[in-house]
Amino acid sequence: MNDATPEVLISEDDIQSRVAELAAQISSDYEGCSDLVMVGVLKGSFIFLADLSRRLEIPRTIEFIAVSSYGNKALSSGAVRLVMDVRGDLDGKHVLIVEDIVDTGHTLKYLIGIMKSHRPASVKTAALVRKADRAEVDVTIDYLGFDIGDEWVVGYGLDFAEQNRTLPYIGVIKPDD
Ligand code: IMP
Ligand code: MG
């Protein structure tokens, strides 16, 4: 891969204002709810989850879940494997899955199934980015940051081969470079 600085696709300012809008929407939708559990999908969601959760004006707790990803390849097999489940009890709680990016949709669909097996009161989804043209399965994103095209993005938690996760913006790289 190249060592060049990724080209800016979504700026830090645009991310921050969109995250603030999503947090306001979530705070209003869950108003009066005392048992919201935000479930971050490791590793990619860690920065989005940190920023989103700190902007909420309602009580919330944080859990993490880990699933297998594509590894270092830019191709999806559609196969998803649970690596680490949540620790806390989700029975009767309101679960909000927080994902970095929805590509084919297989991962999010799988995660919704895992969450439902914990018998929560409700399951909703938030994703910072979606590659709408790549959808292979029908999955609802209740809170979406941005739609992008079919390109590999890094930064704000997202990686390519574990690199560039901590960029403050979302940038584009070309894995074949
Ligand atoms: P899906 O199952 O095809 O929707 O893939 C979702 C997962 O693939 C995400 O949670 C990411 O871990 C990874 N992924 C897909 N596209 C990108 C990208 O452009 N940059 C970084 N990770 C990506
Ligand atoms: Mg992910």
PDB file of N, CA, C and O in Angstrom, residues 17-62:
ATOM      1  N   SER A  17     -20.075  17.943  13.062  1.00  0.00           N
ATOM      2  CA  SER A  17     -21.439  18.504  13.075  1.00  0.00           C
ATOM      3  C   SER A  17     -22.482  17.427  12.803  1.00  0.00           C
ATOM      4  O   SER A  17     -23.574  17.470  13.382  1.00  0.00           O
ATOM      5  N   ARG A  18     -22.150  16.443  11.978  1.00  0.00           N
ATOM      6  CA  ARG A  18     -23.109  15.347  11.734  1.00  0.00           C
ATOM      7  C   ARG A  18     -23.289  14.492  12.989  1.00  0.00           C
ATOM      8  O   ARG A  18     -24.408  14.077  13.308  1.00  0.00           O
ATOM      9  N   VAL A  19     -22.196  14.231  13.703  1.00  0.00           N
ATOM     10  CA  VAL A  19     -22.296  13.445  14.937  1.00  0.00           C
ATOM     11  C   VAL A  19     -23.165  14.191  15.962  1.00  0.00           C
ATOM     12  O   VAL A  19     -23.991  13.584  16.652  1.00  0.00           O
ATOM     13  N   ALA A  20     -23.024  15.511  16.017  1.00  0.00           N
ATOM     14  CA  ALA A  20     -23.860  16.310  16.929  1.00  0.00           C
ATOM     15  C   ALA A  20     -25.338  16.202  16.548  1.00  0.00           C
ATOM     16  O   ALA A  20     -26.205  16.069  17.423  1.00  0.00           O
ATOM     17  N   GLU A  21     -25.622  16.222  15.244  1.00  0.00           N
ATOM     18  CA  GLU A  21     -27.018  16.078  14.786  1.00  0.00           C
ATOM     19  C   GLU A  21     -27.570  14.698  15.157  1.00  0.00           C
ATOM     20  O   GLU A  21     -28.702  14.580  15.631  1.00  0.00           O
ATOM     21  N   LEU A  22     -26.770  13.669  14.938  1.00  0.00           N
ATOM     22  CA  LEU A  22     -27.223  12.310  15.273  1.00  0.00           C
ATOM     23  C   LEU A  22     -27.468  12.183  16.770  1.00  0.00           C
ATOM     24  O   LEU A  22     -28.446  11.572  17.202  1.00  0.00           O
ATOM     25  N   ALA A  23     -26.581  12.767  17.575  1.00  0.00           N
ATOM     26  CA  ALA A  23     -26.729  12.697  19.034  1.00  0.00           C
ATOM     27  C   ALA A  23     -28.002  13.408  19.481  1.00  0.00           C
ATOM     28  O   ALA A  23     -28.711  12.920  20.375  1.00  0.00           O
ATOM     29  N   ALA A  24     -28.309  14.532  18.851  1.00  0.00           N
ATOM     30  CA  ALA A  24     -29.533  15.270  19.198  1.00  0.00           C
ATOM     31  C   ALA A  24     -30.760  14.432  18.841  1.00  0.00           C
ATOM     32  O   ALA A  24     -31.730  14.347  19.612  1.00  0.00           O
ATOM     33  N   GLN A  25     -30.712  13.787  17.673  1.00  0.00           N
ATOM     34  CA  GLN A  25     -31.829  12.943  17.242  1.00  0.00           C
ATOM     35  C   GLN A  25     -32.022  11.751  18.185  1.00  0.00           C
ATOM     36  O   GLN A  25     -33.143  11.449  18.604  1.00  0.00           O
ATOM     37  N   ILE A  26     -30.921  11.107  18.536  1.00  0.00           N
ATOM     38  CA  ILE A  26     -30.990   9.940  19.437  1.00  0.00           C
ATOM     39  C   ILE A  26     -31.493  10.380  20.812  1.00  0.00           C
ATOM     40  O   ILE A  26     -32.340   9.721  21.417  1.00  0.00           O
ATOM     41  N   SER A  27     -30.987  11.502  21.310  1.00  0.00           N
ATOM     42  CA  SER A  27     -31.411  12.000  22.625  1.00  0.00           C
ATOM     43  C   SER A  27     -32.913  12.265  22.641  1.00  0.00           C
ATOM     44  O   SER A  27     -33.595  11.994  23.635  1.00  0.00           O
ATOM     45  N   SER A  28     -33.426  12.782  21.533  1.00  0.00           N
ATOM     46  CA  SER A  28     -34.853  13.069  21.468  1.00  0.00           C
ATOM     47  C   SER A  28     -35.664  11.777  21.312  1.00  0.00           C
ATOM     48  O   SER A  28     -36.658  11.574  21.996  1.00  0.00           O
ATOM     49  N   ASP A  29     -35.205  10.854  20.462  1.00  0.00           N
ATOM     50  CA  ASP A  29     -35.943   9.602  20.257  1.00  0.00           C
ATOM     51  C   ASP A  29     -35.988   8.737  21.521  1.00  0.00           C
ATOM     52  O   ASP A  29     -36.958   8.014  21.736  1.00  0.00           O
ATOM     53  N   TYR A  30     -34.942   8.774  22.315  1.00  0.00           N
ATOM     54  CA  TYR A  30     -34.878   7.929  23.516  1.00  0.00           C
ATOM     55  C   TYR A  30     -35.202   8.719  24.789  1.00  0.00           C
ATOM     56  O   TYR A  30     -34.908   8.256  25.886  1.00  0.00           O
ATOM     57  N   GLU A  31     -35.793   9.890  24.639  1.00  0.00           N
ATOM     58  CA  GLU A  31     -36.111  10.703  25.811  1.00  0.00           C
ATOM     59  C   GLU A  31     -36.967   9.911  26.804  1.00  0.00           C
ATOM     60  O   GLU A  31     -37.917   9.241  26.410  1.00  0.00           O
ATOM     61  N   GLY A  32     -36.601   9.923  28.081  1.00  0.00           N
ATOM     62  CA  GLY A  32     -37.345   9.187  29.096  1.00  0.00           C
ATOM     63  C   GLY A  32     -36.884   7.743  29.245  1.00  0.00           C
ATOM     64  O   GLY A  32     -37.291   7.057  30.180  1.00  0.00           O
ATOM     65  N   CYS A  33     -36.026   7.285  28.351  1.00  0.00           N
ATOM     66  CA  CYS A  33     -35.513   5.913  28.409  1.00  0.00           C
ATOM     67  C   CYS A  33     -34.335   5.869  29.387  1.00  0.00           C
ATOM     68  O   CYS A  33     -33.381   6.625  29.246  1.00  0.00           O
ATOM     69  N   SER A  34     -34.414   4.974  30.361  1.00  0.00           N
ATOM     70  CA  SER A  34     -33.353   4.944  31.368  1.00  0.00           C
ATOM     71  C   SER A  34     -32.393   3.777  31.178  1.00  0.00           C
ATOM     72  O   SER A  34     -31.464   3.603  31.959  1.00  0.00           O
ATOM     73  N   ASP A  35     -32.638   2.960  30.159  1.00  0.00           N
ATOM     74  CA  ASP A  35     -31.765   1.797  29.998  1.00  0.00           C
ATOM     75  C   ASP A  35     -31.301   1.596  28.553  1.00  0.00           C
ATOM     76  O   ASP A  35     -31.424   0.514  27.998  1.00  0.00           O
ATOM     77  N   LEU A  36     -30.761   2.679  27.986  1.00  0.00           N
ATOM     78  CA  LEU A  36     -30.144   2.594  26.658  1.00  0.00           C
ATOM     79  C   LEU A  36     -28.727   2.027  26.805  1.00  0.00           C
ATOM     80  O   LEU A  36     -27.937   2.495  27.623  1.00  0.00           O
ATOM     81  N   VAL A  37     -28.437   1.000  26.009  1.00  0.00           N
ATOM     82  CA  VAL A  37     -27.094   0.427  25.979  1.00  0.00           C
ATOM     83  C   VAL A  37     -26.519   0.617  24.576  1.00  0.00           C
ATOM     84  O   VAL A  37     -27.078   0.110  23.597  1.00  0.00           O
ATOM     85  N   MET A  38     -25.433   1.372  24.484  1.00  0.00           N
ATOM     86  CA  MET A  38     -24.769   1.559  23.187  1.00  0.00           C
ATOM     87  C   MET A  38     -23.741   0.446  23.035  1.00  0.00           C
ATOM     88  O   MET A  38     -22.861   0.282  23.889  1.00  0.00           O
ATOM     89  N   VAL A  39     -23.878  -0.336  21.968  1.00  0.00           N
ATOM     90  CA  VAL A  39     -22.968  -1.461  21.745  1.00  0.00           C
ATOM     91  C   VAL A  39     -22.045  -1.126  20.567  1.00  0.00           C
ATOM     92  O   VAL A  39     -22.466  -1.130  19.410  1.00  0.00           O
ATOM     93  N   GLY A  40     -20.799  -0.822  20.886  1.00  0.00           N
ATOM     94  CA  GLY A  40     -19.819  -0.473  19.861  1.00  0.00           C
ATOM     95  C   GLY A  40     -19.209  -1.718  19.257  1.00  0.00           C
ATOM     96  O   GLY A  40     -18.895  -2.685  19.957  1.00  0.00           O
ATOM     97  N   VAL A  41     -19.048  -1.705  17.939  1.00  0.00           N
ATOM     98  CA  VAL A  41     -18.474  -2.841  17.223  1.00  0.00           C
ATOM     99  C   VAL A  41     -16.980  -2.576  17.029  1.00  0.00           C
ATOM    100  O   VAL A  41     -16.584  -1.650  16.321  1.00  0.00           O
ATOM    101  N   LEU A  42     -16.169  -3.395  17.697  1.00  0.00           N
ATOM    102  CA  LEU A  42     -14.713  -3.222  17.634  1.00  0.00           C
ATOM    103  C   LEU A  42     -14.163  -3.703  16.296  1.00  0.00           C
ATOM    104  O   LEU A  42     -14.703  -4.614  15.708  1.00  0.00           O
ATOM    105  N   LYS A  43     -13.060  -3.072  15.826  1.00  0.00           N
ATOM    106  CA  LYS A  43     -12.466  -1.944  16.487  1.00  0.00           C
ATOM    107  C   LYS A  43     -12.973  -0.628  15.925  1.00  0.00           C
ATOM    108  O   LYS A  43     -12.868   0.419  16.546  1.00  0.00           O
ATOM    109  N   GLY A  44     -13.479  -0.679  14.699  1.00  0.00           N
ATOM    110  CA  GLY A  44     -13.709   0.519  13.899  1.00  0.00           C
ATOM    111  C   GLY A  44     -14.602   1.587  14.492  1.00  0.00           C
ATOM    112  O   GLY A  44     -14.492   2.757  14.132  1.00  0.00           O
ATOM    113  N   SER A  45     -15.504   1.203  15.423  1.00  0.00           N
ATOM    114  CA  SER A  45     -16.467   2.191  15.922  1.00  0.00           C
ATOM    115  C   SER A  45     -15.962   2.980  17.117  1.00  0.00           C
ATOM    116  O   SER A  45     -16.690   3.824  17.644  1.00  0.00           O
ATOM    117  N   PHE A  46     -14.726   2.725  17.560  1.00  0.00           N
ATOM    118  CA  PHE A  46     -14.351   3.269  18.876  1.00  0.00           C
ATOM    119  C   PHE A  46     -14.356   4.796  18.948  1.00  0.00           C
ATOM    120  O   PHE A  46     -14.741   5.368  19.972  1.00  0.00           O
ATOM    121  N   ILE A  47     -13.998   5.468  17.885  1.00  0.00           N
ATOM    122  CA  ILE A  47     -13.969   6.939  17.931  1.00  0.00           C
ATOM    123  C   ILE A  47     -15.379   7.510  17.744  1.00  0.00           C
ATOM    124  O   ILE A  47     -15.797   8.409  18.473  1.00  0.00           O
ATOM    125  N   PHE A  48     -16.114   6.945  16.804  1.00  0.00           N
ATOM    126  CA  PHE A  48     -17.512   7.357  16.593  1.00  0.00           C
ATOM    127  C   PHE A  48     -18.311   7.158  17.878  1.00  0.00           C
ATOM    128  O   PHE A  48     -19.048   8.049  18.321  1.00  0.00           O
ATOM    129  N   LEU A  49     -18.153   6.001  18.512  1.00  0.00           N
ATOM    130  CA  LEU A  49     -18.875   5.718  19.760  1.00  0.00           C
ATOM    131  C   LEU A  49     -18.493   6.711  20.848  1.00  0.00           C
ATOM    132  O   LEU A  49     -19.352   7.206  21.593  1.00  0.00           O
ATOM    133  N   ALA A  50     -17.204   7.020  20.953  1.00  0.00           N
ATOM    134  CA  ALA A  50     -16.739   7.955  21.997  1.00  0.00           C
ATOM    135  C   ALA A  50     -17.371   9.333  21.793  1.00  0.00           C
ATOM    136  O   ALA A  50     -17.883   9.940  22.740  1.00  0.00           O
ATOM    137  N   ASP A  51     -17.348   9.825  20.564  1.00  0.00           N
ATOM    138  CA  ASP A  51     -17.889  11.162  20.298  1.00  0.00           C
ATOM    139  C   ASP A  51     -19.411  11.190  20.419  1.00  0.00           C
ATOM    140  O   ASP A  51     -19.979  12.095  21.031  1.00  0.00           O
ATOM    141  N   LEU A  52     -20.064  10.190  19.838  1.00  0.00           N
ATOM    142  CA  LEU A  52     -21.534  10.136  19.866  1.00  0.00           C
ATOM    143  C   LEU A  52     -22.054  10.005  21.295  1.00  0.00           C
ATOM    144  O   LEU A  52     -22.960  10.734  21.708  1.00  0.00           O
ATOM    145  N   SER A  53     -21.475   9.094  22.060  1.00  0.00           N
ATOM    146  CA  SER A  53     -21.984   8.839  23.412  1.00  0.00           C
ATOM    147  C   SER A  53     -21.795  10.054  24.313  1.00  0.00           C
ATOM    148  O   SER A  53     -22.646  10.358  25.151  1.00  0.00           O
ATOM    149  N   ARG A  54     -20.687  10.793  24.121  1.00  0.00           N
ATOM    150  CA  ARG A  54     -20.445  11.950  24.984  1.00  0.00           C
ATOM    151  C   ARG A  54     -21.357  13.123  24.663  1.00  0.00           C
ATOM    152  O   ARG A  54     -21.490  14.034  25.463  1.00  0.00           O
ATOM    153  N   ARG A  55     -21.983  13.100  23.496  1.00  0.00           N
ATOM    154  CA  ARG A  55     -22.897  14.194  23.135  1.00  0.00           C
ATOM    155  C   ARG A  55     -24.351  13.906  23.509  1.00  0.00           C
ATOM    156  O   ARG A  55     -25.209  14.778  23.364  1.00  0.00           O
ATOM    157  N   LEU A  56     -24.657  12.692  23.954  1.00  0.00           N
ATOM    158  CA  LEU A  56     -26.045  12.356  24.289  1.00  0.00           C
ATOM    159  C   LEU A  56     -26.473  13.066  25.564  1.00  0.00           C
ATOM    160  O   LEU A  56     -25.670  13.312  26.460  1.00  0.00           O
ATOM    161  N   GLU A  57     -27.769  13.385  25.603  1.00  0.00           N
ATOM    162  CA  GLU A  57     -28.317  14.066  26.783  1.00  0.00           C
ATOM    163  C   GLU A  57     -29.230  13.143  27.568  1.00  0.00           C
ATOM    164  O   GLU A  57     -30.100  13.595  28.301  1.00  0.00           O
ATOM    165  N   ILE A  58     -29.040  11.845  27.408  1.00  0.00           N
ATOM    166  CA  ILE A  58     -29.856  10.844  28.090  1.00  0.00           C
ATOM    167  C   ILE A  58     -28.920   9.835  28.748  1.00  0.00           C
ATOM    168  O   ILE A  58     -27.766   9.712  28.350  1.00  0.00           O
ATOM    169  N   PRO A  59     -29.422   9.099  29.781  1.00  0.00           N
ATOM    170  CA  PRO A  59     -28.566   8.090  30.407  1.00  0.00           C
ATOM    171  C   PRO A  59     -28.210   7.001  29.411  1.00  0.00           C
ATOM    172  O   PRO A  59     -29.034   6.650  28.559  1.00  0.00           O
ATOM    173  N   ARG A  60     -27.002   6.482  29.477  1.00  0.00           N
ATOM    174  CA  ARG A  60     -26.595   5.389  28.577  1.00  0.00           C
ATOM    175  C   ARG A  60     -25.429   4.642  29.206  1.00  0.00           C
ATOM    176  O   ARG A  60     -24.647   5.210  29.967  1.00  0.00           O
ATOM    177  N   THR A  61     -25.353   3.369  28.854  1.00  0.00           N
ATOM    178  CA  THR A  61     -24.183   2.577  29.237  1.00  0.00           C
ATOM    179  C   THR A  61     -23.527   2.091  27.948  1.00  0.00           C
ATOM    180  O   THR A  61     -24.122   2.154  26.871  1.00  0.00           O
ATOM    181  N   ILE A  62     -22.288   1.626  28.097  1.00  0.00           N
ATOM    182  CA  ILE A  62     -21.480   1.257  26.934  1.00  0.00           C
ATOM    183  C   ILE A  62     -21.066  -0.209  27.021  1.00  0.00           C
ATOM    184  O   ILE A  62     -20.626  -0.681  28.072  1.00  0.00           O
TER     185      ILE A  62
END
